[in-house]
């Protein structure tokens, strides 16, 4: 979605008011959780819905 909107990680981090490092953790799928307010801000900045940027993956057990 960032590529479609032609926005860099740094630009998005600034718009969402999150550190680039934390945004990178979200982007790479290594985050365990995300605040709804952060998800809302990302969706607002990218003009998208949560389903456009999230996907469910079962954990290997």
PDB file of N, CA and C in Angstrom:
ATOM      1  N   UNK A   1       0.830  -1.180   0.000  1.00  0.00           N
ATOM      2  CA  UNK A   1       0.000   0.000   0.000  1.00  0.00           C
ATOM      3  C   UNK A   1       0.885   1.258   0.000  1.00  0.00           C
ATOM      4  N   UNK A   2       2.013   1.182   0.694  1.00  0.00           N
ATOM      5  CA  UNK A   2       2.923   2.334   0.697  1.00  0.00           C
ATOM      6  C   UNK A   2       3.439   2.605  -0.709  1.00  0.00           C
ATOM      7  N   UNK A   3       3.764   1.565  -1.452  1.00  0.00           N
ATOM      8  CA  UNK A   3       4.258   1.741  -2.819  1.00  0.00           C
ATOM      9  C   UNK A   3       3.175   2.335  -3.712  1.00  0.00           C
ATOM     10  N   UNK A   4       1.947   1.851  -3.541  1.00  0.00           N
ATOM     11  CA  UNK A   4       0.834   2.398  -4.337  1.00  0.00           C
ATOM     12  C   UNK A   4       0.635   3.880  -4.084  1.00  0.00           C
ATOM     13  N   UNK A   5       0.842   4.287  -2.843  1.00  0.00           N
ATOM     14  CA  UNK A   5       0.642   5.689  -2.465  1.00  0.00           C
ATOM     15  C   UNK A   5       1.917   6.526  -2.636  1.00  0.00           C
ATOM     16  N   UNK A   6       2.999   5.841  -3.047  1.00  0.00           N
ATOM     17  CA  UNK A   6       4.298   6.486  -3.255  1.00  0.00           C
ATOM     18  C   UNK A   6       4.736   7.270  -2.019  1.00  0.00           C
ATOM     19  N   UNK A   7       4.751   6.567  -0.893  1.00  0.00           N
ATOM     20  CA  UNK A   7       5.155   7.173   0.376  1.00  0.00           C
ATOM     21  C   UNK A   7       6.226   6.287   1.012  1.00  0.00           C
ATOM     22  N   UNK A   8       7.256   6.916   1.535  1.00  0.00           N
ATOM     23  CA  UNK A   8       8.338   6.161   2.163  1.00  0.00           C
ATOM     24  C   UNK A   8       7.982   5.827   3.610  1.00  0.00           C
ATOM     25  N   UNK A   9       8.737   4.894   4.168  1.00  0.00           N
ATOM     26  CA  UNK A   9       8.534   4.508   5.554  1.00  0.00           C
ATOM     27  C   UNK A   9       8.729   5.717   6.464  1.00  0.00           C
ATOM     28  N   UNK A  10       9.735   6.518   6.195  1.00  0.00           N
ATOM     29  CA  UNK A  10      10.000   7.708   7.002  1.00  0.00           C
ATOM     30  C   UNK A  10       8.882   8.732   6.923  1.00  0.00           C
ATOM     31  N   UNK A  11       8.346   8.931   5.724  1.00  0.00           N
ATOM     32  CA  UNK A  11       7.241   9.878   5.551  1.00  0.00           C
ATOM     33  C   UNK A  11       5.995   9.396   6.281  1.00  0.00           C
ATOM     34  N   UNK A  12       5.701   8.108   6.156  1.00  0.00           N
ATOM     35  CA  UNK A  12       4.531   7.552   6.833  1.00  0.00           C
ATOM     36  C   UNK A  12       4.698   7.626   8.343  1.00  0.00           C
ATOM     37  N   UNK A  13       5.883   7.302   8.817  1.00  0.00           N
ATOM     38  CA  UNK A  13       6.149   7.368  10.257  1.00  0.00           C
ATOM     39  C   UNK A  13       5.904   8.778  10.781  1.00  0.00           C
ATOM     40  N   UNK A  14       6.339   9.770  10.037  1.00  0.00           N
ATOM     41  CA  UNK A  14       6.141  11.156  10.447  1.00  0.00           C
ATOM     42  C   UNK A  14       4.654  11.519  10.470  1.00  0.00           C
ATOM     43  N   UNK A  15       3.920  11.105   9.457  1.00  0.00           N
ATOM     44  CA  UNK A  15       2.487  11.414   9.387  1.00  0.00           C
ATOM     45  C   UNK A  15       1.702  10.727  10.495  1.00  0.00           C
ATOM     46  N   UNK A  16       2.119   9.517  10.861  1.00  0.00           N
ATOM     47  CA  UNK A  16       1.405   8.723  11.857  1.00  0.00           C
ATOM     48  C   UNK A  16       1.903   9.029  13.271  1.00  0.00           C
ATOM     49  N   UNK A  17       3.019   9.725  13.368  1.00  0.00           N
ATOM     50  CA  UNK A  17       3.652  10.060  14.645  1.00  0.00           C
ATOM     51  C   UNK A  17       4.090   8.798  15.394  1.00  0.00           C
ATOM     52  N   UNK A  18       4.859   7.983  14.680  1.00  0.00           N
ATOM     53  CA  UNK A  18       5.439   6.758  15.224  1.00  0.00           C
ATOM     54  C   UNK A  18       6.891   6.721  14.754  1.00  0.00           C
ATOM     55  N   UNK A  19       7.751   6.072  15.506  1.00  0.00           N
ATOM     56  CA  UNK A  19       9.147   6.023  15.082  1.00  0.00           C
ATOM     57  C   UNK A  19       9.290   5.134  13.852  1.00  0.00           C
ATOM     58  N   UNK A  20      10.239   5.461  12.982  1.00  0.00           N
ATOM     59  CA  UNK A  20      10.476   4.597  11.823  1.00  0.00           C
ATOM     60  C   UNK A  20      10.803   3.155  12.233  1.00  0.00           C
ATOM     61  N   UNK A  21      11.503   2.984  13.354  1.00  0.00           N
ATOM     62  CA  UNK A  21      11.837   1.631  13.822  1.00  0.00           C
ATOM     63  C   UNK A  21      10.576   0.850  14.182  1.00  0.00           C
ATOM     64  N   UNK A  22       9.644   1.491  14.886  1.00  0.00           N
ATOM     65  CA  UNK A  22       8.405   0.802  15.251  1.00  0.00           C
ATOM     66  C   UNK A  22       7.540   0.529  14.027  1.00  0.00           C
ATOM     67  N   UNK A  23       7.518   1.445  13.099  1.00  0.00           N
ATOM     68  CA  UNK A  23       6.757   1.227  11.873  1.00  0.00           C
ATOM     69  C   UNK A  23       7.373   0.081  11.078  1.00  0.00           C
ATOM     70  N   UNK A  24       8.684  -0.025  11.075  1.00  0.00           N
ATOM     71  CA  UNK A  24       9.364  -1.119  10.391  1.00  0.00           C
ATOM     72  C   UNK A  24       8.978  -2.466  10.991  1.00  0.00           C
ATOM     73  N   UNK A  25       8.869  -2.525  12.322  1.00  0.00           N
ATOM     74  CA  UNK A  25       8.448  -3.762  12.994  1.00  0.00           C
ATOM     75  C   UNK A  25       7.041  -4.147  12.545  1.00  0.00           C
ATOM     76  N   UNK A  26       6.164  -3.167  12.430  1.00  0.00           N
ATOM     77  CA  UNK A  26       4.806  -3.436  11.946  1.00  0.00           C
ATOM     78  C   UNK A  26       4.834  -3.913  10.497  1.00  0.00           C
ATOM     79  N   UNK A  27       5.630  -3.243   9.692  1.00  0.00           N
ATOM     80  CA  UNK A  27       5.687  -3.542   8.255  1.00  0.00           C
ATOM     81  C   UNK A  27       6.218  -4.942   7.978  1.00  0.00           C
ATOM     82  N   UNK A  28       7.179  -5.386   8.764  1.00  0.00           N
ATOM     83  CA  UNK A  28       7.789  -6.698   8.540  1.00  0.00           C
ATOM     84  C   UNK A  28       6.989  -7.841   9.167  1.00  0.00           C
ATOM     85  N   UNK A  29       5.919  -7.498   9.888  1.00  0.00           N
ATOM     86  CA  UNK A  29       5.079  -8.523  10.499  1.00  0.00           C
ATOM     87  C   UNK A  29       5.618  -9.087  11.786  1.00  0.00           C
ATOM     88  N   UNK A  30       6.581  -8.422  12.390  1.00  0.00           N
ATOM     89  CA  UNK A  30       7.187  -8.913  13.625  1.00  0.00           C
ATOM     90  C   UNK A  30       6.499  -8.390  14.880  1.00  0.00           C
ATOM     91  N   UNK A  31       5.533  -7.499  14.717  1.00  0.00           N
ATOM     92  CA  UNK A  31       4.821  -6.933  15.860  1.00  0.00           C
ATOM     93  C   UNK A  31       3.824  -7.951  16.398  1.00  0.00           C
ATOM     94  N   UNK A  32       3.659  -7.981  17.701  1.00  0.00           N
ATOM     95  CA  UNK A  32       2.692  -8.873  18.338  1.00  0.00           C
ATOM     96  C   UNK A  32       1.323  -8.214  18.435  1.00  0.00           C
ATOM     97  N   UNK A  33       1.295  -6.880  18.387  1.00  0.00           N
ATOM     98  CA  UNK A  33       0.034  -6.150  18.544  1.00  0.00           C
ATOM     99  C   UNK A  33       0.166  -4.773  17.902  1.00  0.00           C
ATOM    100  N   UNK A  34      -0.975  -4.141  17.698  1.00  0.00           N
ATOM    101  CA  UNK A  34      -1.003  -2.769  17.204  1.00  0.00           C
ATOM    102  C   UNK A  34      -2.174  -2.063  17.876  1.00  0.00           C
ATOM    103  N   UNK A  35      -1.962  -0.850  18.280  1.00  0.00           N
ATOM    104  CA  UNK A  35      -3.046  -0.069  18.878  1.00  0.00           C
ATOM    105  C   UNK A  35      -4.022   0.326  17.778  1.00  0.00           C
ATOM    106  N   UNK A  36      -5.304   0.344  18.119  1.00  0.00           N
ATOM    107  CA  UNK A  36      -6.309   0.752  17.144  1.00  0.00           C
ATOM    108  C   UNK A  36      -6.063   2.179  16.681  1.00  0.00           C
ATOM    109  N   UNK A  37      -5.590   3.038  17.566  1.00  0.00           N
ATOM    110  CA  UNK A  37      -5.325   4.424  17.172  1.00  0.00           C
ATOM    111  C   UNK A  37      -4.199   4.495  16.146  1.00  0.00           C
ATOM    112  N   UNK A  38      -3.192   3.626  16.270  1.00  0.00           N
ATOM    113  CA  UNK A  38      -2.098   3.578  15.303  1.00  0.00           C
ATOM    114  C   UNK A  38      -2.598   3.026  13.974  1.00  0.00           C
ATOM    115  N   UNK A  39      -3.391   1.964  14.033  1.00  0.00           N
ATOM    116  CA  UNK A  39      -3.961   1.399  12.814  1.00  0.00           C
ATOM    117  C   UNK A  39      -4.840   2.423  12.106  1.00  0.00           C
ATOM    118  N   UNK A  40      -5.632   3.149  12.869  1.00  0.00           N
ATOM    119  CA  UNK A  40      -6.486   4.183  12.292  1.00  0.00           C
ATOM    120  C   UNK A  40      -5.648   5.265  11.615  1.00  0.00           C
ATOM    121  N   UNK A  41      -4.575   5.695  12.261  1.00  0.00           N
ATOM    122  CA  UNK A  41      -3.715   6.738  11.698  1.00  0.00           C
ATOM    123  C   UNK A  41      -3.028   6.267  10.417  1.00  0.00           C
ATOM    124  N   UNK A  42      -2.580   5.017  10.404  1.00  0.00           N
ATOM    125  CA  UNK A  42      -1.948   4.465   9.203  1.00  0.00           C
ATOM    126  C   UNK A  42      -2.959   4.399   8.064  1.00  0.00           C
ATOM    127  N   UNK A  43      -4.143   3.903   8.358  1.00  0.00           N
ATOM    128  CA  UNK A  43      -5.182   3.813   7.325  1.00  0.00           C
ATOM    129  C   UNK A  43      -5.575   5.196   6.815  1.00  0.00           C
ATOM    130  N   UNK A  44      -5.641   6.164   7.704  1.00  0.00           N
ATOM    131  CA  UNK A  44      -5.962   7.533   7.291  1.00  0.00           C
ATOM    132  C   UNK A  44      -4.869   8.072   6.364  1.00  0.00           C
ATOM    133  N   UNK A  45      -3.609   7.878   6.751  1.00  0.00           N
ATOM    134  CA  UNK A  45      -2.486   8.388   5.955  1.00  0.00           C
ATOM    135  C   UNK A  45      -2.406   7.711   4.587  1.00  0.00           C
ATOM    136  N   UNK A  46      -2.742   6.420   4.529  1.00  0.00           N
ATOM    137  CA  UNK A  46      -2.643   5.670   3.273  1.00  0.00           C
ATOM    138  C   UNK A  46      -3.968   5.624   2.515  1.00  0.00           C
ATOM    139  N   UNK A  47      -5.019   6.207   3.093  1.00  0.00           N
ATOM    140  CA  UNK A  47      -6.352   6.205   2.477  1.00  0.00           C
ATOM    141  C   UNK A  47      -6.767   4.782   2.112  1.00  0.00           C
ATOM    142  N   UNK A  48      -6.776   3.911   3.138  1.00  0.00           N
ATOM    143  CA  UNK A  48      -7.124   2.517   2.930  1.00  0.00           C
ATOM    144  C   UNK A  48      -7.916   1.980   4.114  1.00  0.00           C
ATOM    145  N   UNK A  49      -8.318   0.730   4.025  1.00  0.00           N
ATOM    146  CA  UNK A  49      -9.015   0.044   5.097  1.00  0.00           C
ATOM    147  C   UNK A  49      -8.038  -0.914   5.777  1.00  0.00           C
ATOM    148  N   UNK A  50      -8.289  -1.290   7.055  1.00  0.00           N
ATOM    149  CA  UNK A  50      -7.380  -2.213   7.743  1.00  0.00           C
ATOM    150  C   UNK A  50      -7.122  -3.506   6.961  1.00  0.00           C
ATOM    151  N   UNK A  51      -8.136  -4.041   6.307  1.00  0.00           N
ATOM    152  CA  UNK A  51      -7.969  -5.274   5.535  1.00  0.00           C
ATOM    153  C   UNK A  51      -7.025  -5.126   4.353  1.00  0.00           C
ATOM    154  N   UNK A  52      -6.772  -3.887   3.940  1.00  0.00           N
ATOM    155  CA  UNK A  52      -5.839  -3.653   2.840  1.00  0.00           C
ATOM    156  C   UNK A  52      -4.388  -3.829   3.272  1.00  0.00           C
ATOM    157  N   UNK A  53      -4.129  -3.737   4.581  1.00  0.00           N
ATOM    158  CA  UNK A  53      -2.744  -3.782   5.052  1.00  0.00           C
ATOM    159  C   UNK A  53      -2.476  -4.893   6.069  1.00  0.00           C
ATOM    160  N   UNK A  54      -3.529  -5.582   6.511  1.00  0.00           N
ATOM    161  CA  UNK A  54      -3.361  -6.674   7.476  1.00  0.00           C
ATOM    162  C   UNK A  54      -3.716  -8.002   6.841  1.00  0.00           C
ATOM    163  N   UNK A  55      -3.048  -9.052   7.307  1.00  0.00           N
ATOM    164  CA  UNK A  55      -3.411 -10.389   6.877  1.00  0.00           C
ATOM    165  C   UNK A  55      -3.228 -11.340   8.047  1.00  0.00           C
ATOM    166  N   UNK A  56      -4.075 -12.336   8.129  1.00  0.00           N
ATOM    167  CA  UNK A  56      -4.005 -13.324   9.200  1.00  0.00           C
ATOM    168  C   UNK A  56      -3.111 -14.476   8.774  1.00  0.00           C
ATOM    169  N   UNK A  57      -2.205 -14.847   9.690  1.00  0.00           N
ATOM    170  CA  UNK A  57      -1.344 -16.007   9.456  1.00  0.00           C
ATOM    171  C   UNK A  57      -1.347 -16.846  10.724  1.00  0.00           C
ATOM    172  N   UNK A  58      -1.593 -18.147  10.571  1.00  0.00           N
ATOM    173  CA  UNK A  58      -1.540 -19.032  11.735  1.00  0.00           C
ATOM    174  C   UNK A  58      -0.095 -19.203  12.171  1.00  0.00           C
ATOM    175  N   UNK A  59       0.082 -19.235  13.500  1.00  0.00           N
ATOM    176  CA  UNK A  59       1.425 -19.475  14.028  1.00  0.00           C
ATOM    177  C   UNK A  59       1.746 -20.953  13.941  1.00  0.00           C
ATOM    178  N   UNK A  60       2.984 -21.248  13.616  1.00  0.00           N
ATOM    179  CA  UNK A  60       3.424 -22.646  13.596  1.00  0.00           C
ATOM    180  C   UNK A  60       3.441 -23.152  15.026  1.00  0.00           C
ATOM    181  N   UNK A  61       2.845 -24.265  15.280  1.00  0.00           N
ATOM    182  CA  UNK A  61       2.729 -24.712  16.662  1.00  0.00           C
ATOM    183  C   UNK A  61       3.285 -26.020  16.882  1.00  0.00           C
TER     184      UNK A  61
END
